Amino acid sequence: MALIVQKYGGTSVGSIERIRAVAERVKRWRDRGHQLVVVVSAMSGETDRLLNLAKQIQPCPDPRELDVLLSTGEQVTIALLSMALAACGCPARSYTGAQVHILTDNVHNKARIRDIDAARVRADLDAGRVVVIAGFQGVNEQGDITTLGRGGSDTSAVAIAAALKADECQIYTDVDGVYTTDPRIEPRARKLDRITFEEMLEMASLGSKVLQIRSVEFAGKYRVPLRVLSSFDEGEGTLITFDEDNPVENAKISGIAFNRDEAKLTVLGVPDQPGVAYQILGPIAEANIEVDMIVQNVAPDGQTTDFTFTVHRNDYPQALAILRKTANCLGAREVTGDATIVKISLVGVGMRSHAGIASRMFAALAKEGINIRMISTSEIKISVVVDEKYLELGVRALHAAFGLDRPS
Ligand code: ADP
Ligand code: ASP
Ligand code: MG
């Protein structure tokens, strides 16, 4: 008998028919003698619908109130799934995040899980029930509802699996595993049977939304055995492995990630002197805006330099306003910005021991006439920023250039 945590995403619970299919799948696992905890997302489109309602009232609603609203989506699906389970002869109980004490910090809309009280869940499991828990939500120390950021149900599932020391955490979604790149962008993408935890972490942090980054961080920290599978088909899916010595099929590159939510800001003609980077980025950090890539040019005249950085597109207007103020104080020449850029990244632990990956990447992009605007590298990834109109072309060109295509 194993203890299994299963998570079903929005499309997987997107209709009554799909919820019934999930209940049947859960029942099949239980009939094999396993204990099941099921974490669900809101029905597909529901979180966006709720966000839209809020924005019709206020462009930037109070984050606390937004969490109260957004958490309702998952409350609907836990109840419906528990009913569907009961209807197929599988005793079940639903719980909101607060009811099972998914304690988070106070950062509304992007809260982090601190602790989970597993006792109530264990009691139900011991009584032979399936436990159905609302993903994406928790509660802070004041008892206020918090949410974990878009895609946060993945993190709820992994955190619950860690708290219960589950034998496996299975993330059921609308694709049958992790692919070499998003199969919706490149139909020739190949499903990976295994991917190392480190590579999955990079893929998620660079924009692959198949798993929320924090869920992968949790899995790494607590060594949760994690698998991504389809809720529409049967199959083994993709196992996230901790076996670093055996990277994916010994490939140099295991995947290509991309992020459409990027924006770039540049301040031109700032004095080239100590403290400038801090003066530019300090106020951005104070506004809780995360900065991703940073490039400072060499000062050609020895006096002034240009400074460019990227932020999430949602933060772009605020970052631009802050930067304009700073630029004024610094006596900079000009501030420019561009919210029509994307980031494409090559990921692979095999990259460490192979030279020439970057030049092959740049050659493949040049062949398609794609201009690279920024570049950044780490041990196991190379990222480039390009105009958003080149996203599909760039991903497909790199996919082919590195031999990731499915053999046809
Ligand atoms: P869910 O609602 O089940 O959480 P998501 O839409 O959040 O599903 O994540 C699944 C989607 O992730 C897929 O439909 C696919 O378009 C996208 N995706 C992005 N990168 C990858 C990848 N490398 N492998 C598989 N899917 C990916
Ligand atoms: N319902 C939330 C969202 O759409 C959380 C999730 O699906 O993981 O982002
Ligand atoms: Mg998701």
Short mmCIF file of C-alpha atoms and ligand atoms in Angstrom, two decimals:
data_model
loop_
_atom_site.label_atom_id
_atom_site.label_comp_id
_atom_site.label_asym_id
_atom_site.label_seq_id
_atom_site.Cartn_x
_atom_site.Cartn_y
_atom_site.Cartn_z
CA MET A 1 0.00 0.00 0.00
CA ALA A 2 1.36 3.41 -0.97
CA LEU A 3 0.34 6.94 -0.03
CA ILE A 4 -0.11 8.91 -3.22
CA VAL A 5 -0.83 12.60 -3.70
CA GLN A 6 -2.44 13.36 -7.05
CA LYS A 7 -2.98 16.85 -8.45
CA TYR A 8 -5.43 17.61 -11.25
CA GLY A 9 -5.10 20.91 -13.13
CA GLY A 10 -7.81 23.15 -14.55
CA THR A 11 -8.45 21.32 -17.84
CA SER A 12 -8.52 18.00 -16.00
CA VAL A 13 -11.47 19.23 -13.89
CA GLY A 14 -12.87 21.59 -16.55
CA SER A 15 -16.34 20.01 -16.82
CA ILE A 16 -18.62 17.64 -14.94
CA GLU A 17 -17.62 14.92 -17.38
CA ARG A 18 -13.91 15.53 -16.65
CA ILE A 19 -14.56 15.60 -12.88
CA ARG A 20 -16.30 12.22 -13.20
CA ALA A 21 -13.30 10.89 -15.13
CA VAL A 22 -10.97 12.11 -12.36
CA ALA A 23 -13.16 10.39 -9.74
CA GLU A 24 -13.00 7.12 -11.70
CA ARG A 25 -9.20 7.37 -11.94
CA VAL A 26 -8.86 8.09 -8.21
CA LYS A 27 -11.15 5.15 -7.46
CA ARG A 28 -9.02 2.81 -9.60
CA TRP A 29 -5.94 3.77 -7.55
CA ARG A 30 -7.80 3.31 -4.29
CA ASP A 31 -9.17 -0.06 -5.41
CA ARG A 32 -5.56 -1.19 -5.81
CA GLY A 33 -5.16 -0.62 -2.06
CA HIS A 34 -3.49 2.80 -2.05
CA GLN A 35 -4.26 5.80 0.15
CA LEU A 36 -5.11 8.87 -1.92
CA VAL A 37 -4.93 12.62 -1.31
CA VAL A 38 -6.19 14.62 -4.27
CA VAL A 39 -5.36 18.30 -4.82
CA VAL A 40 -7.41 20.16 -7.43
CA SER A 41 -7.24 23.42 -9.34
CA ALA A 42 -10.23 25.56 -10.27
CA MET A 43 -12.10 24.59 -13.46
CA SER A 44 -10.18 25.82 -16.53
CA GLY A 45 -10.70 29.53 -17.18
CA GLU A 46 -12.26 30.12 -13.77
CA THR A 47 -9.31 31.91 -12.14
CA ASP A 48 -9.04 34.20 -15.19
CA ARG A 49 -12.80 34.85 -15.05
CA LEU A 50 -12.59 35.83 -11.38
CA LEU A 51 -9.58 38.07 -12.01
CA ASN A 52 -11.48 39.77 -14.79
CA LEU A 53 -14.49 40.41 -12.52
CA ALA A 54 -12.22 42.04 -9.94
CA LYS A 55 -10.51 44.21 -12.57
CA GLN A 56 -13.86 45.51 -13.77
CA ILE A 57 -14.26 47.04 -10.31
CA GLN A 58 -10.68 48.19 -9.69
CA PRO A 59 -7.62 47.94 -11.97
CA CYS A 60 -5.42 47.00 -9.00
CA PRO A 61 -7.70 45.37 -6.42
CA ASP A 62 -6.63 44.98 -2.80
CA PRO A 63 -4.48 41.80 -2.77
CA ARG A 64 -6.26 40.51 0.34
CA GLU A 65 -9.68 40.80 -1.26
CA LEU A 66 -8.36 39.31 -4.48
CA ASP A 67 -7.27 36.20 -2.58
CA VAL A 68 -10.72 35.85 -1.01
CA LEU A 69 -12.16 35.94 -4.52
CA LEU A 70 -9.63 33.75 -6.35
CA SER A 71 -9.70 30.99 -3.76
CA THR A 72 -13.38 30.33 -4.51
CA GLY A 73 -12.52 28.59 -7.79
CA GLU A 74 -10.84 25.69 -6.02
CA GLN A 75 -13.60 25.49 -3.42
CA VAL A 76 -16.04 24.62 -6.19
CA THR A 77 -13.93 21.77 -7.57
CA ILE A 78 -13.12 20.13 -4.21
CA ALA A 79 -16.84 19.86 -3.43
CA LEU A 80 -17.77 18.60 -6.91
CA LEU A 81 -14.98 16.02 -6.95
CA SER A 82 -15.91 14.75 -3.47
CA MET A 83 -19.50 14.35 -4.65
CA ALA A 84 -18.34 12.54 -7.80
CA LEU A 85 -16.20 10.22 -5.67
CA ALA A 86 -19.11 9.46 -3.35
CA ALA A 87 -21.30 8.82 -6.40
CA CYS A 88 -18.89 6.13 -7.61
CA GLY A 89 -18.73 4.47 -4.21
CA CYS A 90 -15.54 6.05 -2.93
CA PRO A 91 -15.89 7.83 0.43
CA ALA A 92 -14.24 11.25 0.30
CA ARG A 93 -13.98 14.51 2.18
CA SER A 94 -13.13 17.94 0.83
CA TYR A 95 -11.04 20.57 2.61
CA THR A 96 -10.10 24.16 1.87
CA GLY A 97 -6.50 25.20 2.50
CA ALA A 98 -7.46 26.81 5.80
CA GLN A 99 -9.23 23.67 7.03
CA VAL A 100 -6.02 21.64 6.77
CA HIS A 101 -3.91 24.54 8.06
CA ILE A 102 -1.84 25.23 4.99
CA LEU A 103 -0.04 28.02 6.81
CA THR A 104 1.62 30.63 4.57
CA ASP A 105 3.42 33.93 4.93
CA ASN A 106 1.51 37.20 4.51
CA VAL A 107 2.38 37.93 0.89
CA HIS A 108 -1.08 37.95 -0.66
CA ASN A 109 -1.25 36.69 -4.27
CA LYS A 110 2.23 35.07 -4.07
CA ALA A 111 2.30 33.50 -0.61
CA ARG A 112 4.81 30.83 0.36
CA ILE A 113 3.82 27.75 2.34
CA ARG A 114 5.45 27.54 5.77
CA ASP A 115 3.75 24.60 7.40
CA ILE A 116 0.96 22.05 6.98
CA ASP A 117 -0.85 20.22 9.76
CA ALA A 118 -1.12 16.71 8.37
CA ALA A 119 -3.02 15.24 11.36
CA ARG A 120 -6.52 15.84 10.00
CA VAL A 121 -5.61 14.39 6.61
CA ARG A 122 -4.06 11.32 8.21
CA ALA A 123 -7.16 10.71 10.32
CA ASP A 124 -9.34 10.65 7.20
CA LEU A 125 -6.91 8.40 5.34
CA ASP A 126 -6.85 6.01 8.28
CA ALA A 127 -10.65 5.98 8.22
CA GLY A 128 -10.47 4.82 4.58
CA ARG A 129 -11.49 8.10 2.98
CA VAL A 130 -10.00 9.89 0.01
CA VAL A 131 -8.99 13.42 1.01
CA VAL A 132 -9.66 16.17 -1.52
CA ILE A 133 -7.80 19.45 -0.88
CA ALA A 134 -8.13 22.83 -2.60
CA GLY A 135 -4.91 23.75 -4.36
CA PHE A 136 -3.47 27.26 -4.75
CA GLN A 137 -4.65 28.50 -1.33
CA GLY A 138 -3.56 28.73 2.26
CA VAL A 139 -4.10 30.83 5.33
CA ASN A 140 -1.79 33.26 7.11
CA GLU A 141 -1.26 33.58 10.86
CA GLN A 142 -4.13 36.09 11.10
CA GLY A 143 -6.48 33.54 9.54
CA ASP A 144 -6.74 35.44 6.24
CA ILE A 145 -6.95 33.49 3.00
CA THR A 146 -3.83 33.66 0.84
CA THR A 147 -3.06 32.31 -2.64
CA LEU A 148 0.22 30.96 -3.96
CA GLY A 149 0.57 32.61 -7.39
CA ARG A 150 -0.62 31.35 -10.78
CA GLY A 151 -0.09 27.63 -11.19
CA GLY A 152 0.17 27.33 -7.40
CA SER A 153 -1.81 24.09 -7.09
CA ASP A 154 1.32 22.22 -8.18
CA THR A 155 3.07 23.65 -5.13
CA SER A 156 0.15 22.78 -2.84
CA ALA A 157 0.36 19.16 -4.03
CA VAL A 158 4.11 18.82 -3.58
CA ALA A 159 4.01 20.53 -0.17
CA ILE A 160 1.24 18.21 0.99
CA ALA A 161 3.18 15.21 -0.35
CA ALA A 162 6.24 16.41 1.59
CA ALA A 163 4.23 16.93 4.80
CA LEU A 164 2.67 13.46 4.54
CA LYS A 165 5.94 11.85 3.37
CA ALA A 166 3.95 10.45 0.45
CA ASP A 167 5.43 7.73 -1.73
CA GLU A 168 4.79 9.75 -4.90
CA CYS A 169 3.30 13.04 -6.02
CA GLN A 170 1.57 12.74 -9.40
CA ILE A 171 0.79 15.93 -11.33
CA TYR A 172 -2.00 15.14 -13.82
CA THR A 173 -2.38 17.66 -16.61
CA ASP A 174 -3.42 18.05 -20.26
CA VAL A 175 -0.14 16.76 -21.73
CA ASP A 176 1.32 13.32 -21.03
CA GLY A 177 4.57 14.50 -19.48
CA VAL A 178 7.40 16.99 -19.72
CA TYR A 179 8.48 17.56 -23.33
CA THR A 180 11.67 18.89 -24.88
CA THR A 181 9.69 22.11 -25.29
CA ASP A 182 6.04 23.18 -25.10
CA PRO A 183 4.33 20.80 -27.55
CA ARG A 184 1.81 23.55 -28.35
CA ILE A 185 4.60 25.65 -29.87
CA GLU A 186 6.64 22.84 -31.44
CA PRO A 187 4.54 19.83 -32.46
CA ARG A 188 7.77 17.89 -33.06
CA ALA A 189 8.66 18.14 -29.34
CA ARG A 190 9.49 14.79 -27.72
CA LYS A 191 8.20 13.53 -24.39
CA LEU A 192 10.98 12.85 -21.89
CA ASP A 193 10.70 9.71 -19.77
CA ARG A 194 12.91 11.30 -17.14
CA ILE A 195 14.33 14.73 -16.43
CA THR A 196 16.74 15.64 -13.63
CA PHE A 197 15.43 17.77 -10.83
CA GLU A 198 18.03 20.42 -11.62
CA GLU A 199 16.94 20.63 -15.27
CA MET A 200 13.26 20.76 -14.31
CA LEU A 201 14.06 23.58 -11.91
CA GLU A 202 15.71 25.56 -14.72
CA MET A 203 12.91 24.78 -17.20
CA ALA A 204 10.27 25.94 -14.70
CA SER A 205 12.19 29.05 -13.69
CA LEU A 206 12.70 29.95 -17.35
CA GLY A 207 9.00 29.82 -18.13
CA SER A 208 7.86 26.19 -18.73
CA LYS A 209 4.54 26.37 -16.98
CA VAL A 210 4.03 22.60 -16.88
CA LEU A 211 5.19 22.82 -13.22
CA GLN A 212 5.20 25.91 -11.04
CA ILE A 213 8.79 26.69 -10.04
CA ARG A 214 8.04 26.58 -6.33
CA SER A 215 6.67 23.04 -6.62
CA VAL A 216 9.99 21.91 -8.07
CA GLU A 217 11.90 23.75 -5.32
CA PHE A 218 9.77 21.96 -2.71
CA ALA A 219 10.31 18.60 -4.40
CA GLY A 220 14.05 19.21 -4.33
CA LYS A 221 14.17 20.35 -0.73
CA TYR A 222 12.10 17.46 0.62
CA ARG A 223 13.08 14.90 -2.02
CA VAL A 224 9.49 14.28 -3.06
CA PRO A 225 9.26 11.72 -5.88
CA LEU A 226 7.46 13.71 -8.57
CA ARG A 227 5.85 12.62 -11.83
CA VAL A 228 3.95 14.55 -14.54
CA LEU A 229 1.23 12.59 -16.36
CA SER A 230 -1.88 13.00 -18.47
CA SER A 231 -5.35 12.90 -16.93
CA PHE A 232 -6.70 12.07 -20.40
CA ASP A 233 -4.63 8.94 -21.15
CA GLU A 234 -2.82 6.15 -19.40
CA GLY A 235 0.98 6.18 -19.36
CA GLU A 236 4.08 6.52 -17.24
CA GLY A 237 4.50 10.27 -17.82
CA THR A 238 7.79 11.91 -16.90
CA LEU A 239 9.67 11.19 -13.70
CA ILE A 240 11.63 14.05 -12.14
CA THR A 241 14.77 12.23 -11.01
CA PHE A 242 17.46 13.10 -8.50
CA ASP A 243 19.94 10.94 -10.36
CA GLU A 244 22.25 13.69 -11.61
CA ASP A 245 24.84 11.24 -12.95
CA ASN A 246 22.42 10.05 -15.52
CA PRO A 247 21.03 13.08 -17.32
CA VAL A 248 18.31 12.78 -19.91
CA GLU A 249 19.45 10.30 -22.53
CA ASN A 250 22.98 11.70 -22.07
CA ALA A 251 21.93 14.67 -24.15
CA LYS A 252 23.79 17.97 -23.98
CA ILE A 253 20.52 19.86 -24.24
CA SER A 254 17.41 18.41 -22.66
CA GLY A 255 14.93 21.15 -23.40
CA ILE A 256 13.98 24.62 -24.52
CA ALA A 257 11.98 26.92 -22.28
CA PHE A 258 10.55 30.31 -23.12
CA ASN A 259 8.88 33.14 -21.30
CA ARG A 260 6.48 35.57 -22.95
CA ASP A 261 6.02 37.67 -19.81
CA GLU A 262 9.18 39.72 -20.20
CA ALA A 263 9.82 43.44 -20.52
CA LYS A 264 13.09 45.32 -20.87
CA LEU A 265 14.06 48.72 -19.46
CA THR A 266 17.15 50.75 -20.31
CA VAL A 267 18.59 53.87 -18.77
CA LEU A 268 21.05 55.60 -21.10
CA GLY A 269 23.92 57.85 -20.14
CA VAL A 270 24.23 57.24 -16.40
CA PRO A 271 27.48 58.25 -14.65
CA ASP A 272 29.96 55.34 -14.56
CA GLN A 273 30.74 55.41 -10.85
CA PRO A 274 30.37 53.21 -7.75
CA GLY A 275 26.84 52.80 -6.42
CA VAL A 276 24.97 53.40 -9.67
CA ALA A 277 23.64 49.85 -10.04
CA TYR A 278 22.38 50.05 -6.49
CA GLN A 279 20.78 53.44 -7.09
CA ILE A 280 18.96 52.11 -10.15
CA LEU A 281 17.86 48.73 -8.81
CA GLY A 282 17.32 49.64 -5.13
CA PRO A 283 13.98 51.43 -5.68
CA ILE A 284 12.86 48.61 -8.03
CA ALA A 285 13.54 46.01 -5.33
CA GLU A 286 11.80 48.15 -2.71
CA ALA A 287 8.67 48.03 -4.87
CA ASN A 288 8.89 44.19 -4.69
CA ILE A 289 9.63 43.95 -8.41
CA GLU A 290 11.84 41.02 -9.36
CA VAL A 291 14.63 41.75 -11.79
CA ASP A 292 15.83 38.98 -14.06
CA MET A 293 18.63 39.78 -16.53
CA ILE A 294 20.93 42.75 -15.97
CA VAL A 295 23.44 44.17 -18.45
CA GLN A 296 25.71 47.15 -17.91
CA ASN A 297 27.65 48.32 -20.97
CA VAL A 298 31.31 49.27 -20.79
CA ALA A 299 31.59 53.05 -20.65
CA PRO A 300 33.03 53.95 -24.06
CA ASP A 301 33.92 57.50 -23.01
CA GLY A 302 34.92 56.46 -19.49
CA GLN A 303 32.24 58.79 -18.12
CA THR A 304 28.78 57.43 -18.74
CA THR A 305 27.29 54.02 -19.35
CA ASP A 306 23.97 52.36 -20.29
CA PHE A 307 22.16 49.98 -17.95
CA THR A 308 19.50 47.48 -19.07
CA PHE A 309 17.41 45.02 -17.07
CA THR A 310 14.31 42.85 -17.53
CA VAL A 311 11.21 42.48 -15.34
CA HIS A 312 7.88 40.63 -15.53
CA ARG A 313 5.59 42.33 -18.04
CA ASN A 314 2.97 42.94 -15.34
CA ASP A 315 5.50 45.02 -13.42
CA TYR A 316 6.62 47.00 -16.49
CA PRO A 317 4.52 50.20 -16.06
CA GLN A 318 5.47 50.53 -12.40
CA ALA A 319 9.15 49.76 -13.08
CA LEU A 320 9.22 52.35 -15.88
CA ALA A 321 7.74 55.04 -13.63
CA ILE A 322 10.27 54.28 -10.89
CA LEU A 323 13.17 54.25 -13.36
CA ARG A 324 12.17 57.63 -14.80
CA LYS A 325 12.36 59.15 -11.32
CA THR A 326 15.75 57.56 -10.60
CA ALA A 327 17.07 58.65 -14.02
CA ASN A 328 16.13 62.23 -13.20
CA CYS A 329 18.02 62.13 -9.92
CA LEU A 330 21.07 60.56 -11.61
CA GLY A 331 21.05 63.06 -14.46
CA ALA A 332 20.77 60.23 -17.01
CA ARG A 333 20.24 61.03 -20.68
CA GLU A 334 17.16 58.91 -21.44
CA VAL A 335 14.96 56.01 -20.30
CA THR A 336 13.60 53.53 -22.86
CA GLY A 337 11.54 50.39 -22.51
CA ASP A 338 10.13 47.52 -24.54
CA ALA A 339 7.31 45.22 -23.44
CA THR A 340 7.27 43.18 -26.65
CA ILE A 341 10.24 40.93 -25.95
CA VAL A 342 10.46 37.25 -24.96
CA LYS A 343 13.16 35.05 -23.51
CA ILE A 344 14.16 31.71 -25.03
CA SER A 345 16.47 29.39 -23.08
CA LEU A 346 18.37 26.19 -23.78
CA VAL A 347 18.62 23.91 -20.73
CA GLY A 348 20.79 20.85 -20.15
CA VAL A 349 23.11 19.52 -17.45
CA GLY A 350 25.24 18.07 -20.26
CA MET A 351 26.05 21.65 -21.30
CA ARG A 352 28.59 21.87 -18.47
CA SER A 353 31.05 19.64 -20.23
CA HIS A 354 30.48 20.77 -23.82
CA ALA A 355 31.94 23.87 -25.38
CA GLY A 356 30.40 25.52 -28.40
CA ILE A 357 26.73 25.25 -27.39
CA ALA A 358 26.34 29.04 -27.29
CA SER A 359 27.85 29.57 -30.73
CA ARG A 360 25.61 26.85 -32.20
CA MET A 361 22.63 28.57 -30.62
CA PHE A 362 23.58 31.97 -32.01
CA ALA A 363 24.25 30.49 -35.45
CA ALA A 364 20.82 28.83 -35.56
CA LEU A 365 19.12 32.13 -34.65
CA ALA A 366 21.22 34.12 -37.12
CA LYS A 367 20.25 31.72 -39.92
CA GLU A 368 16.62 32.70 -39.32
CA GLY A 369 17.47 36.41 -39.20
CA ILE A 370 16.56 36.65 -35.51
CA ASN A 371 18.27 39.50 -33.72
CA ILE A 372 19.45 38.73 -30.17
CA ARG A 373 18.87 41.64 -27.80
CA MET A 374 20.31 40.24 -24.56
CA ILE A 375 22.18 37.09 -23.54
CA SER A 376 22.73 35.44 -20.18
CA THR A 377 24.28 32.12 -19.24
CA SER A 378 24.66 29.82 -16.24
CA GLU A 379 26.26 26.40 -15.91
CA ILE A 380 23.28 24.60 -17.37
CA LYS A 381 21.39 27.19 -19.41
CA ILE A 382 21.81 29.88 -22.07
CA SER A 383 19.04 32.47 -22.43
CA VAL A 384 18.50 35.03 -25.15
CA VAL A 385 16.02 37.89 -25.32
CA VAL A 386 14.43 38.39 -28.76
CA ASP A 387 11.43 40.26 -30.19
CA GLU A 388 8.20 38.44 -29.41
CA LYS A 389 7.35 37.99 -33.08
CA TYR A 390 10.27 35.54 -33.29
CA LEU A 391 9.19 33.28 -30.42
CA GLU A 392 7.79 30.35 -32.44
CA LEU A 393 10.42 30.59 -35.15
CA GLY A 394 13.25 30.79 -32.60
CA VAL A 395 12.02 27.84 -30.51
CA ARG A 396 11.54 25.65 -33.59
CA ALA A 397 14.90 26.60 -35.10
CA LEU A 398 16.73 25.75 -31.88
CA HIS A 399 14.74 22.56 -31.40
CA ALA A 400 15.87 21.35 -34.82
CA ALA A 401 19.45 22.68 -34.51
CA PHE A 402 20.04 20.69 -31.31
CA GLY A 403 18.46 17.52 -32.66
CA LEU A 404 15.57 17.52 -30.21
CA ASP A 405 12.93 16.81 -32.86
CA ARG A 406 10.95 13.62 -32.73
CA PRO A 407 12.30 11.23 -35.34
CA SER A 408 9.80 11.36 -38.23
P1 ADP B 1 -2.66 22.56 -15.49
O1 ADP B 1 -3.90 23.36 -15.68
O2 ADP B 1 -2.91 21.08 -15.54
O3 ADP B 1 -1.86 22.98 -14.30
P2 ADP B 1 -0.88 24.05 -17.22
O4 ADP B 1 -1.52 24.72 -18.37
O5 ADP B 1 -0.50 24.87 -16.04
O6 ADP B 1 -1.79 22.82 -16.80
O7 ADP B 1 0.46 23.28 -17.68
C1 ADP B 1 0.40 22.36 -18.75
C2 ADP B 1 0.83 23.06 -20.03
O8 ADP B 1 2.22 23.38 -19.94
C3 ADP B 1 0.75 22.23 -21.28
O9 ADP B 1 -0.54 22.26 -21.83
C4 ADP B 1 1.81 22.85 -22.19
O10 ADP B 1 1.24 23.74 -23.13
C5 ADP B 1 2.67 23.68 -21.24
N1 ADP B 1 4.10 23.39 -21.33
C6 ADP B 1 5.08 24.33 -21.38
N2 ADP B 1 6.27 23.77 -21.49
C7 ADP B 1 6.09 22.43 -21.50
C8 ADP B 1 6.97 21.31 -21.58
N3 ADP B 1 8.30 21.45 -21.67
N4 ADP B 1 6.42 20.07 -21.54
C9 ADP B 1 5.09 19.91 -21.44
N5 ADP B 1 4.21 20.94 -21.37
C10 ADP B 1 4.69 22.18 -21.39
N1 ASP B 2 -6.30 28.06 -10.38
C1 ASP B 2 -5.00 28.63 -10.22
C2 ASP B 2 -4.51 29.20 -11.56
O1 ASP B 2 -5.23 29.16 -12.54
C3 ASP B 2 -4.01 27.68 -9.64
C4 ASP B 2 -3.67 26.49 -10.50
O2 ASP B 2 -4.39 26.14 -11.42
O3 ASP B 2 -2.65 25.86 -10.20
O4 ASP B 2 -3.43 29.71 -11.62
MG MG B 3 -0.50 24.56 -13.99
#
